[in-house]
Coordinates of C-alpha atoms and ligand atoms in Angstrom, one line a residue:
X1 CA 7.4 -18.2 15.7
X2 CA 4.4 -16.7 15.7
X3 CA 3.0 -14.5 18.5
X4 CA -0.5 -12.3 19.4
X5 CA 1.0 -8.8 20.0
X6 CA -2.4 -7.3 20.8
X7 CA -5.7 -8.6 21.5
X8 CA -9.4 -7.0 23.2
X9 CA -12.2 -9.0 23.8
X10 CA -15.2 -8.7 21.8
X11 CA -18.7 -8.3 23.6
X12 CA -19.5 -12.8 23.2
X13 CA -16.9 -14.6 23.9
X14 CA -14.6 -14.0 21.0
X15 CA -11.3 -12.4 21.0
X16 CA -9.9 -10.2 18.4
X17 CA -6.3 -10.9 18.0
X18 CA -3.5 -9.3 16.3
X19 CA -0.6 -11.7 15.5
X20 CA 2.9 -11.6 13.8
X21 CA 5.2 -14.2 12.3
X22 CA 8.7 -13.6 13.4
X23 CA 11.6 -15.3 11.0
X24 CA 15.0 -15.3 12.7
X25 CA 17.8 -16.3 11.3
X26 CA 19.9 -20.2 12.4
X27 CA 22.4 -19.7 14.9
X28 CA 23.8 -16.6 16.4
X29 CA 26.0 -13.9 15.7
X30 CA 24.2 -12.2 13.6
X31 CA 23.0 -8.8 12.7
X32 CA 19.9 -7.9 14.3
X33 CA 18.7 -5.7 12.5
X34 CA 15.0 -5.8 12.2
X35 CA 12.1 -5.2 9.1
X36 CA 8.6 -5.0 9.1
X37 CA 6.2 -6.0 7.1
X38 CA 2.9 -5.2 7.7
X39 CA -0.7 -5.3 5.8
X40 CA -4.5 -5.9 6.4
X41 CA -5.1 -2.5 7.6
X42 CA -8.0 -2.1 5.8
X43 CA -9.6 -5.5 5.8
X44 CA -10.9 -5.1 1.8
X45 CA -7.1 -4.4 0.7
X46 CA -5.4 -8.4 -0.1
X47 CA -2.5 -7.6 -1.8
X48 CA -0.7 -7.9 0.7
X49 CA -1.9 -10.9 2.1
X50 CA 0.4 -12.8 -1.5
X51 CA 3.4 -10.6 -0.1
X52 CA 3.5 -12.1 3.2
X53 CA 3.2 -15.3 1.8
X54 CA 5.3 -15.5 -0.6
X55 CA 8.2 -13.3 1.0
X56 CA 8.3 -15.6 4.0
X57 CA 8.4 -18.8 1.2
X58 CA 11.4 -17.0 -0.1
X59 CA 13.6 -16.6 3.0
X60 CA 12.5 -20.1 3.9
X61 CA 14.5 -21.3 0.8
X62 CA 17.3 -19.8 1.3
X63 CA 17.5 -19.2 5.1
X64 CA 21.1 -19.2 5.2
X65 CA 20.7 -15.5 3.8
X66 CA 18.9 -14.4 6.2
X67 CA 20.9 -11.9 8.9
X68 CA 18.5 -10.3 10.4
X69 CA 15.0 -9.9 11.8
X70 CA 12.0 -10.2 9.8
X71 CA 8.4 -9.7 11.7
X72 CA 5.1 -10.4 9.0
X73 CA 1.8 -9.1 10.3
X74 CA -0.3 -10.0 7.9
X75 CA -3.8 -9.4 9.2
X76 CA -3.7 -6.0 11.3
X77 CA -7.8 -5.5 10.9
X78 CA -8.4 -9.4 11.2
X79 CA -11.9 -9.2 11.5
X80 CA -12.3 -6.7 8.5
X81 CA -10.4 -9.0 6.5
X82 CA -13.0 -12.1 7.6
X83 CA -15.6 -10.1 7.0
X84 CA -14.6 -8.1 3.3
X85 CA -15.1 -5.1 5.2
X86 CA -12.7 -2.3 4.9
X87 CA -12.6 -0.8 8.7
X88 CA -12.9 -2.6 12.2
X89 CA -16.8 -4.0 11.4
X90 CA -18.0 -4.2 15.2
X91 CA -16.6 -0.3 15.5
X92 CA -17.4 0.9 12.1
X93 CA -13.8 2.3 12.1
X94 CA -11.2 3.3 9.8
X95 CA -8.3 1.6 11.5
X96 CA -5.6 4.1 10.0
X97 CA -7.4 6.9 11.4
X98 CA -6.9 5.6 15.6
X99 CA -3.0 6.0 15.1
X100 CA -0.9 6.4 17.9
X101 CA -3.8 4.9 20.2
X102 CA -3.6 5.1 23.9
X103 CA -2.8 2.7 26.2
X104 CA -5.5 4.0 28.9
X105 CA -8.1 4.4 26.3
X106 CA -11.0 2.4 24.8
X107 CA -10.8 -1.0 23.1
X108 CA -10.0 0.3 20.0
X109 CA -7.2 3.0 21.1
X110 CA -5.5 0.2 23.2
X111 CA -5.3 -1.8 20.2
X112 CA -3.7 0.7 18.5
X113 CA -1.4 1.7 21.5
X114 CA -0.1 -2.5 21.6
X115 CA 0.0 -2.5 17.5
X116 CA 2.5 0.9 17.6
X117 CA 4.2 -0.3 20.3
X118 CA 5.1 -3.6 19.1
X119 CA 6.1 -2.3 15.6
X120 CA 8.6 1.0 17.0
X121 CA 11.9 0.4 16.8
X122 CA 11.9 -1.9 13.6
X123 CA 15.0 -0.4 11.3
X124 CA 12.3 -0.3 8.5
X125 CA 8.3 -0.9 7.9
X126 CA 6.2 -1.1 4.8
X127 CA 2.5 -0.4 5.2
X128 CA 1.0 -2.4 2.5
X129 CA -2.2 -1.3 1.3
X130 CA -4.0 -2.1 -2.2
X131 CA -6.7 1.1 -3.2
X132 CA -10.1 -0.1 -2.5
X133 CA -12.4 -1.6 -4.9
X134 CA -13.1 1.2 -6.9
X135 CA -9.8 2.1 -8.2
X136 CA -6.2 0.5 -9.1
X137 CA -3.2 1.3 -8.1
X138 CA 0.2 0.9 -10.4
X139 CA 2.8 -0.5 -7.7
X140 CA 3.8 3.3 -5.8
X141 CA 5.4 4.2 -2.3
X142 CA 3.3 7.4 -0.9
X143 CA 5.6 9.6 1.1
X144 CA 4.9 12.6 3.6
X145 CA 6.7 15.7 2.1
X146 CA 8.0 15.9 6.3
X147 CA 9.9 12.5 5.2
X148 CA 11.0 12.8 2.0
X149 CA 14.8 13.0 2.4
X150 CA 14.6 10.3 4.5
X151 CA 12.8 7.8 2.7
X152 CA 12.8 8.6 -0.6
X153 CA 16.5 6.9 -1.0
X154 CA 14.8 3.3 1.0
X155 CA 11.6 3.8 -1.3
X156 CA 13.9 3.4 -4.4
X157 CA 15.1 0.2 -3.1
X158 CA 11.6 -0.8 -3.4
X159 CA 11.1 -2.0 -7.4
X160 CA 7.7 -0.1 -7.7
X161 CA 6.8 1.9 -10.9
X162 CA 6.3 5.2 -8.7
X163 CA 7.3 7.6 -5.6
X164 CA 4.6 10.2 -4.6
X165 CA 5.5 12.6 -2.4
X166 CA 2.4 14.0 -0.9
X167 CA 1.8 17.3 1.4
X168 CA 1.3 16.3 5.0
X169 CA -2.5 16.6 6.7
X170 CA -4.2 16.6 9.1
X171 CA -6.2 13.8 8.5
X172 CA -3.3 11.6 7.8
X173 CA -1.7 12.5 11.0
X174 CA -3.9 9.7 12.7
X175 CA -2.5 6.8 10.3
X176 CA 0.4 3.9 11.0
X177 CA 2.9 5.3 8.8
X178 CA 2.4 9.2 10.0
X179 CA 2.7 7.6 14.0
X180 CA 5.9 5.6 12.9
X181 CA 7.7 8.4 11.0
X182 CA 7.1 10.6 13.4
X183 CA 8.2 8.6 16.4
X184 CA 11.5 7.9 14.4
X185 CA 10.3 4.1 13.3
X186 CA 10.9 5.1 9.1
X187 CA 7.8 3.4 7.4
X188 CA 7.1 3.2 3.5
X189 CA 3.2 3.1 2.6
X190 CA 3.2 1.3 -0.8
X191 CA -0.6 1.4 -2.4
X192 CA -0.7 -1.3 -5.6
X193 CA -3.2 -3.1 -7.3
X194 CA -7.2 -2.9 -6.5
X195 CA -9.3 -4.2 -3.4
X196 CA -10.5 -7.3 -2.9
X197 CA -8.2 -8.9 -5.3
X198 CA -4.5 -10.4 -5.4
X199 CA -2.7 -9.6 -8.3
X200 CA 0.6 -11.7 -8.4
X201 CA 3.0 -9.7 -10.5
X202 CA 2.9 -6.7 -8.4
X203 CA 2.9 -8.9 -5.4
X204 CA 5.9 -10.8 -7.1
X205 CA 7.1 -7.5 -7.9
X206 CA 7.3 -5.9 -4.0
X207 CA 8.6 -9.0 -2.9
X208 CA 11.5 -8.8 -5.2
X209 CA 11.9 -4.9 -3.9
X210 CA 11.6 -5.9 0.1
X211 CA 14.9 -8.5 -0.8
X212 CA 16.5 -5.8 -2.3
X213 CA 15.6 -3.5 0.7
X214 CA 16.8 -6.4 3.2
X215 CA 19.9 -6.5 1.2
X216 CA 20.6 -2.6 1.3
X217 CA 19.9 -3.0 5.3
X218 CA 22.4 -6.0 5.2
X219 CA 20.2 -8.4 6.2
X220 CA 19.7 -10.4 3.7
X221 CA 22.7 -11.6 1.5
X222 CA 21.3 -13.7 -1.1
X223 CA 20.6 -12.7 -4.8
X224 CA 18.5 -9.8 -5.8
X225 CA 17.5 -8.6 -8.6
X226 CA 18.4 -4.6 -9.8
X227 CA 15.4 -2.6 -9.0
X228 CA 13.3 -0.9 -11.8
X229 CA 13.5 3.1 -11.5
X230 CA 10.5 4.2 -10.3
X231 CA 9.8 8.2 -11.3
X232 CA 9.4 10.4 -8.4
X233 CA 6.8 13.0 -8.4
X234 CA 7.0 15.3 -5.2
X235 CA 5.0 18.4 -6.3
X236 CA 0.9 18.4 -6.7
X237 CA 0.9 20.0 -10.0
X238 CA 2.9 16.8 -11.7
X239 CA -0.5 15.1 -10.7
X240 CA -3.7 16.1 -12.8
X241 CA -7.2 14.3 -11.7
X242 CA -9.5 13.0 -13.7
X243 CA -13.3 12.8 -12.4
X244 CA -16.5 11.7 -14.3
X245 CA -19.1 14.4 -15.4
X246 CA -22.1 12.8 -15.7
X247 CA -23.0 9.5 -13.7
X248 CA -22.9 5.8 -15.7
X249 CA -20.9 3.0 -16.8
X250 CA -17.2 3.6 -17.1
X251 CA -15.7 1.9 -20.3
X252 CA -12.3 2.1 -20.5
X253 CA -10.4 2.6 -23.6
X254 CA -7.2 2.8 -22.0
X255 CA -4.8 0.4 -19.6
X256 CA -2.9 1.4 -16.8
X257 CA 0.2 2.7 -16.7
X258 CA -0.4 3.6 -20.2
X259 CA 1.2 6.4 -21.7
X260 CA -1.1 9.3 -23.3
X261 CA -1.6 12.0 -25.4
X262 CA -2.9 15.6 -24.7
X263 CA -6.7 14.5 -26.3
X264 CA -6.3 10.8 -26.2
X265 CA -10.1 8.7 -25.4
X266 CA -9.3 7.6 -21.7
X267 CA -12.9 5.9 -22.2
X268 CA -16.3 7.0 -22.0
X269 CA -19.8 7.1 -19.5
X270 CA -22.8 5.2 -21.1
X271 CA -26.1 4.9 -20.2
X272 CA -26.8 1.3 -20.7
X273 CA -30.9 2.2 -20.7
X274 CA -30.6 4.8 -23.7
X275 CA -28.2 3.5 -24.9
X276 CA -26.2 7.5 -25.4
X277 CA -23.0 7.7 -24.5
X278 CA -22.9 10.3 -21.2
X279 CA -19.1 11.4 -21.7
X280 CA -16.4 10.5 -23.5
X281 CA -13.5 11.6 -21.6
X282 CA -10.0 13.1 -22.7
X283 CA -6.8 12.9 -21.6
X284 CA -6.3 16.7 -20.4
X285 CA -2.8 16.5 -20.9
X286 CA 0.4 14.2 -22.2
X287 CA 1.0 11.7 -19.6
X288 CA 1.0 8.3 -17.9
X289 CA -2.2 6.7 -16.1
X290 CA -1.2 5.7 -12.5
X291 CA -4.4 5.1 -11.3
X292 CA -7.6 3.9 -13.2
X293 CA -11.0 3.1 -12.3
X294 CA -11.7 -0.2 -11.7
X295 CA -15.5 -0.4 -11.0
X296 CA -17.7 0.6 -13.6
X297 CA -20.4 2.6 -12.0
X298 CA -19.5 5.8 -11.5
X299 CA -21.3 9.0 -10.0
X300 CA -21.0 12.7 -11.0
X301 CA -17.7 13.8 -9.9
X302 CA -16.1 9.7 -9.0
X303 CA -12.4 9.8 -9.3
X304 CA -11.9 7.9 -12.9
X305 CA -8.1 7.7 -12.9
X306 CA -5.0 10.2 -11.9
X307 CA -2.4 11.0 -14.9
X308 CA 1.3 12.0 -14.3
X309 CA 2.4 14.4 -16.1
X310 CA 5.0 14.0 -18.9
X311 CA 7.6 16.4 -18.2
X312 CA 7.9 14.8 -14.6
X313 CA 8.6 11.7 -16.3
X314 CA 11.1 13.0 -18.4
X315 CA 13.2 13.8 -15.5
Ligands
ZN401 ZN1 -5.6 0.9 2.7

């Protein structure tokens, strides 16, 4: 079944709506409890776009399994997503940062408003977003310190590589995930894989993580598969950032979710004009790389990658 759960008209005669794919399970009787799945926030993140696919493929098959409620909204920023634009193009808008909305507010807030409401009250949500195009992502949940008992336990469900448990802000307060949690709706933000692209094992991978989640929530009773431990890293200091020096080319000499040595050649700036090499840059400490740059051209002080440190992984 699928269904518009919020729409605004757009200055011409078009209509920007919001829809959602509902999969209920045959016959009755059954447990109603009720996931989430939702992605296309940002309109240049498609990760997600495979997940939705390929999750709702996999109940299909084995529909019998399914006891509860599963609600795909694969294209919350539709237009962005049309476009390859990250926020709402007509608004020039972040669409995580008009979280809760308001239902007597502008176009934009009222979308927000009809989004929120539709999506409260779901036992679980996951947000999925995918970086941008700068910078990939090694399949990780991101967790609000406020919610960390909570959801750290559902995020290990999950089969990523990685829990982060961030401090709350400010800023994020005007996101989905912060409007959920905090309204008592528990929502995992998983971030994995690189803008503007699809890459299938880490899509395969969540996928295989929301049937184990659907199982731990009982609704879901076919097979799943025993999820990988992810290491959890809930203080800032198990997190060191690494930015560029000098503006270039980045050339990696490294892959993700490699693990490094204090001094190791993460990879270096070139200047393809002189032909000099800018920077090469070290690993500052022993670690694992859970985020690398993806696009080459860097500027003084671009975000090249984010190591975690070794004696968190240790634990
Ligand atoms: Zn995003």
């Amino acid at each position: 079944m699928i269904k518009t759960v919020a729409e605004i008209a757009l200055p011409v005669d078009e209509v920007l709506r919001i829809k959602k794919r509902r999969i209920i399970p045959d016959g009755s009787g059954n447990n109603k409890k009720r996931i989430s799945i939702v992605t296309g926030i940002h309109g240049d993140e498609l990760e997600g776009q495979y997940v939705c696919f390929e999750l709702a493929r996999r109940i299909e098959e084995n529909k019998e399994c399914l006891k509860g409620i599963v609600d795909i909204y694969p294209a919350m920023n539709p237009l962005g997503i049309d476009s390859i634009t990250r926020g709402i193009p007509a608004f020039d808008l972040d669409m995580n940062r008009i979280f809760p909305g308001n239902a007597e507010g502008n176009m934009t807030e009222l979308l927000a408003a009809n989004i929120l409401k539709d999506v409260s009250g779901s036992d679980m949500v996951l947000d999925i977003h995918a970086s941008n195009i700068y910078l990939t992502e090694i399949p990780q949940i991101r967790i609000n310190r406020l919610n960390k008992d909570e959801l750290i336990p559902l995020a290990e469900s999950c089969n990523v590589d990685f829990i982060w448990v961030h401090e709350s802000s400010t800023v994020l307060e005007s996101t989905f995930a912060y409007s959920l949690n905090s309204t008592g709706t528990p929502c995992l933000v998983v971030e994995m894989g690189v803008g503007m692209r699809i890459t299938k094992t880490y899509g395969d991978q969540l996928v295989d993580g929301i049937f184990n989640l659907m199982h731990s929530m009982g609704i879901w009773t076919g097979e799943t598969k025993t999820p990988r431990k992810p290491i959890v890293s809930e203080n800032a200091e198990d997190v060191c950032f690494i930015n560029a020096a000098a503006g270039g080319l980045f050339i990696p000499d490294v892959t993700h979710w490699e693990t490094l040595e204090k001094g190791d050649r993460i990879g270096r700036i070139i200047d393809p004009l002189s032909g000099k090499i800018l920077q090469n840059i070290e690993s500052p400490v022993d670690g694992i790389l859970f985020t690398i740059r993806e696009y080459p051209i860097v500027d003084e002080g671009s975000l090249i990658g984010r190591l975690l440190k070794k004696e968190v992984m240790a634990v």
